[in-house]
CSV table of C-alpha atoms in Angstrom, one decimal:
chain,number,residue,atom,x,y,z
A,60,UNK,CA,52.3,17.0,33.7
A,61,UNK,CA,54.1,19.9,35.5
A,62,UNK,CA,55.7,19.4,38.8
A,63,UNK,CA,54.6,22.3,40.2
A,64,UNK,CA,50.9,22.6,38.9
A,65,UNK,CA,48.3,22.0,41.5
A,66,UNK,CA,45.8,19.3,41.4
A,67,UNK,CA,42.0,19.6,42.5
A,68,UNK,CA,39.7,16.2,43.7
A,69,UNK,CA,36.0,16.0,43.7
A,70,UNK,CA,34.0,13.5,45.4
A,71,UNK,CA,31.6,12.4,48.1
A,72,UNK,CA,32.6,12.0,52.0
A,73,UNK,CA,32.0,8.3,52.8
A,74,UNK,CA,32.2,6.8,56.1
A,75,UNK,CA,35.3,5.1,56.6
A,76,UNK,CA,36.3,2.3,59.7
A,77,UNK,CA,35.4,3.6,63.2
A,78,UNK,CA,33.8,7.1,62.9
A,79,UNK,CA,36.7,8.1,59.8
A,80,UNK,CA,35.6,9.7,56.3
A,81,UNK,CA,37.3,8.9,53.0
A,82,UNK,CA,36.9,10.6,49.7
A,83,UNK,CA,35.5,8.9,46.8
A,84,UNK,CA,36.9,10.4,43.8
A,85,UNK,CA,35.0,11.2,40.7
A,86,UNK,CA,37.1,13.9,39.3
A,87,UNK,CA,40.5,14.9,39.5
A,88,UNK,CA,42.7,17.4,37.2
A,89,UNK,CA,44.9,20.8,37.2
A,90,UNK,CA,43.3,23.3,39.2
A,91,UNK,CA,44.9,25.7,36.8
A,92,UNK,CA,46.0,25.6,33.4
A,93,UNK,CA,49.0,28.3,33.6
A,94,UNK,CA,52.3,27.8,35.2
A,95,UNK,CA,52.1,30.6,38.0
A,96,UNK,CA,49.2,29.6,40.2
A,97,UNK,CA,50.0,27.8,43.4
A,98,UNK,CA,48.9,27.9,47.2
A,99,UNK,CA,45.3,28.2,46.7
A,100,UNK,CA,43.2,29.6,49.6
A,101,UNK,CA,39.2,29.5,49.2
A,102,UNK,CA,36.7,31.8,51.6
A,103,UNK,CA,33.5,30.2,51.6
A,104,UNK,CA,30.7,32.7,51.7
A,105,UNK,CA,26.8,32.5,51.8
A,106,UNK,CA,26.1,30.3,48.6
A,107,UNK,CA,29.5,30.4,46.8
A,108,UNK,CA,33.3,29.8,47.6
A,109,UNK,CA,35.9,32.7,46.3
A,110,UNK,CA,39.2,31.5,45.2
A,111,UNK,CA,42.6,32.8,45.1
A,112,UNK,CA,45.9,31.6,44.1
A,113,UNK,CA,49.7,32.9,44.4
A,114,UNK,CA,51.3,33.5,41.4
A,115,UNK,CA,55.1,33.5,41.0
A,116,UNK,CA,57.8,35.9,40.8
A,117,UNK,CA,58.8,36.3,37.0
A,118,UNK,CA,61.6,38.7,38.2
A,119,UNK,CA,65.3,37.7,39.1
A,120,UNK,CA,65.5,38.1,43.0
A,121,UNK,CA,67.8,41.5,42.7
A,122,UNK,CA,64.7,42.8,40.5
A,123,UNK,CA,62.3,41.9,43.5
A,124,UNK,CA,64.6,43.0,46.1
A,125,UNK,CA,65.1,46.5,44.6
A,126,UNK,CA,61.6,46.9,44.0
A,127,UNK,CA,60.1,45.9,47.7
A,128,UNK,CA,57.7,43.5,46.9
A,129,UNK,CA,57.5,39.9,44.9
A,130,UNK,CA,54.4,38.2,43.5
A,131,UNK,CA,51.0,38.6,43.6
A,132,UNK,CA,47.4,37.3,44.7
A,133,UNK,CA,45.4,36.3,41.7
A,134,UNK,CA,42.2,37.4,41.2
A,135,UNK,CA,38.7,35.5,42.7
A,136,UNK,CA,37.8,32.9,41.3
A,137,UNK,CA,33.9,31.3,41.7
A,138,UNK,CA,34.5,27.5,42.3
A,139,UNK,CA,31.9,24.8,42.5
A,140,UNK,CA,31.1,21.4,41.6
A,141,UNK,CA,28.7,20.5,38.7
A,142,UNK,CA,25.5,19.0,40.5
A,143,UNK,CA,25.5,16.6,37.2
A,144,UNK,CA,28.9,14.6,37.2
A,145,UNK,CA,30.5,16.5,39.8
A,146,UNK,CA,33.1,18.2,38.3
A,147,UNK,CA,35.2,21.0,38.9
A,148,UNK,CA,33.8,24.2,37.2
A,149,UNK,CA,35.7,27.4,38.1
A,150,UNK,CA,34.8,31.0,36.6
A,151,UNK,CA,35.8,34.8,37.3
A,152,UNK,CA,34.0,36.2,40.7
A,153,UNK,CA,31.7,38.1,38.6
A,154,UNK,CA,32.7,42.0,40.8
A,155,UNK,CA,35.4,41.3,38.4
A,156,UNK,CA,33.2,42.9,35.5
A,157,UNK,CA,33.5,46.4,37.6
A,158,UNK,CA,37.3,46.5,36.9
A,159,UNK,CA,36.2,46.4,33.1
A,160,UNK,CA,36.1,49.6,30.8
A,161,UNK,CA,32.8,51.1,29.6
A,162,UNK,CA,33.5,50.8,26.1
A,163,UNK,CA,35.7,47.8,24.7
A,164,UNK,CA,39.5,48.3,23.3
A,165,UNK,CA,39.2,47.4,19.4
A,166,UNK,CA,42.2,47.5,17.3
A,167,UNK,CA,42.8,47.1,14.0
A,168,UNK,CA,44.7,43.6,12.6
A,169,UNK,CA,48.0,46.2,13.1
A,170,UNK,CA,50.8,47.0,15.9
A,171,UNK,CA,48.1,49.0,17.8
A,172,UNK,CA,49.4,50.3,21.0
A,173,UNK,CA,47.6,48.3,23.7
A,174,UNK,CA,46.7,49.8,27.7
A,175,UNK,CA,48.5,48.6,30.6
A,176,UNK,CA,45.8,46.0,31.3
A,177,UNK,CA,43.4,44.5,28.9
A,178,UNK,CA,40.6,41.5,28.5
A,179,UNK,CA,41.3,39.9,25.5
A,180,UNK,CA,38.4,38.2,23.3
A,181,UNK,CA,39.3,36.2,20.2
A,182,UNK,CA,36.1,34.5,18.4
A,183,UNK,CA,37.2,32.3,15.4
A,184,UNK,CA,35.3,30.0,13.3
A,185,UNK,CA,38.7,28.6,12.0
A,186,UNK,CA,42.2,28.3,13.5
A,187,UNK,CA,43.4,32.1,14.7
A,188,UNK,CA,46.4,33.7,15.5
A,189,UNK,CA,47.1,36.9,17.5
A,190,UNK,CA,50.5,38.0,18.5
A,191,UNK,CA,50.7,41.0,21.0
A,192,UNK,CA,53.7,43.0,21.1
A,193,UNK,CA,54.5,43.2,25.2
A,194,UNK,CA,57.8,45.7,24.6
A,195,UNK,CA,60.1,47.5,22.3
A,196,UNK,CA,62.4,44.8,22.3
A,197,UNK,CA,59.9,42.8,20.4
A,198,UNK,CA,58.8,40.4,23.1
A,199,UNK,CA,55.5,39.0,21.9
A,200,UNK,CA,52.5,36.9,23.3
A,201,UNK,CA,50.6,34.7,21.1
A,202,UNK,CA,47.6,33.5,21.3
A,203,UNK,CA,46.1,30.5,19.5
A,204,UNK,CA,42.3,29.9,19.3
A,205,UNK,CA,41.7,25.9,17.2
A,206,UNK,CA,37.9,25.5,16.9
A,207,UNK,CA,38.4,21.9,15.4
A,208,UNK,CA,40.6,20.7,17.8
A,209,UNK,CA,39.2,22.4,20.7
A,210,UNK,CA,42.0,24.0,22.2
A,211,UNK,CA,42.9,27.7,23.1
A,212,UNK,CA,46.9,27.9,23.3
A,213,UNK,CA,48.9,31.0,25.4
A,214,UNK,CA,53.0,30.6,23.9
A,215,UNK,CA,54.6,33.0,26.0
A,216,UNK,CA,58.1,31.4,24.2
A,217,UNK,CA,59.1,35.3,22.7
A,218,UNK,CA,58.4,36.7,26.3
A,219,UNK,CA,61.1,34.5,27.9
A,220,UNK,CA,61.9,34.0,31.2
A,221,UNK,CA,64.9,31.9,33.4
A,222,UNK,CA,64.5,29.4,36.0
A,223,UNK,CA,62.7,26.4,36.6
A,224,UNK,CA,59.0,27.7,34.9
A,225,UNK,CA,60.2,27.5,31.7
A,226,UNK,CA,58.5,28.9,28.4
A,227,UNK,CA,56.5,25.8,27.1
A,228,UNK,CA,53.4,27.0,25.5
A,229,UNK,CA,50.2,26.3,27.7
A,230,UNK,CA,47.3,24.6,26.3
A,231,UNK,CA,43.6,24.5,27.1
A,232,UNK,CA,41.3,22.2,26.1
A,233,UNK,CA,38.2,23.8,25.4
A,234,UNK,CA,34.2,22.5,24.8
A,235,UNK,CA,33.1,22.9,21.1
A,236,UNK,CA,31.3,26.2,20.8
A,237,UNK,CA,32.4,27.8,24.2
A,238,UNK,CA,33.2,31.3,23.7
């Protein structure tokens, strides 16, 4: 796997020698599937525990210097662990739905101008394809939705970028029928 990725456990506190604990493992995996998520912090609240990560600077350091500012928080995250097998389930803190629009952005299968910020929904029955145009230059995002297999597949390859992250696609396994 990736270097840099971070890594979640999930287990039971055991006792362990004189008055120690030890974890017993019964899950372990990425805490995050993309490439710019590291440094999480959790607040635990009454009933759930919020989530945030640091996600890297895509910008050359001059870029970030002139601009005053580098990275950014993601946004909350619910995590928990499933009471069944115990493990990891993560999903948007649902105030998240109060950024959203009223009324959904639907384009045509065309170069459709898209807003500054956008949810994306693609529901396929077979393998799918979208490519989004990110710039006049031609820089694209694709995304790749494969029922059969079970995966959902971000290639930011024609958005490149320098350094160490590099521009391998990012694939997400995926339970059959989860939307």
């Amino acid at each position: 796997g990736d270097p840099r990725s971070t890594g979640y456990l999930t287990g039971r506190l055991e006792a362990y020698g004189e008055g120690g604990l030890r974890l017993a493992v019964r899950h372990a995996g990425r805490l995050d599937h993309g490439r710019d998520f590291y440094a999480p912090a959790v607040l635990q609240e009454s009933g759930r525990a919020l989530m945030w990560g640091w996600s890297w600077e895509a910008r050359d350091r001059d870029s970030a210097e002139r601009a005053g500012w580098a990275g950014v928080l993601t946004a909350p995250r619910v995590v928990d662990a499933d009471p069944g097998d115990g493990s990891l389930r993560v999903a948007p803190a649902p105030e998240l739905d109060l950024l959203r629009a009223a009324e959904p952005f639907v384009t045509a299968p065309d170069r459709t101008a898209l807003p500054e910020a956008y949810d994306l929904t693609v529901t396929a029955r077979e393998g799918t394809t979208v490519s989004l145009l990110r710039s006049a230059s031609g820089a694209e995002l694709t995304v790749r939705v494969d029922p059969a297999e079970g995966t959902v597949t971000l290639d930011r390859g024609g958005w490149p970028r320098t350094g160490a992250e590099g521009t391998a696609p990012v694939v997400v396994r995926v339970p059959p029928g989860a939307e």
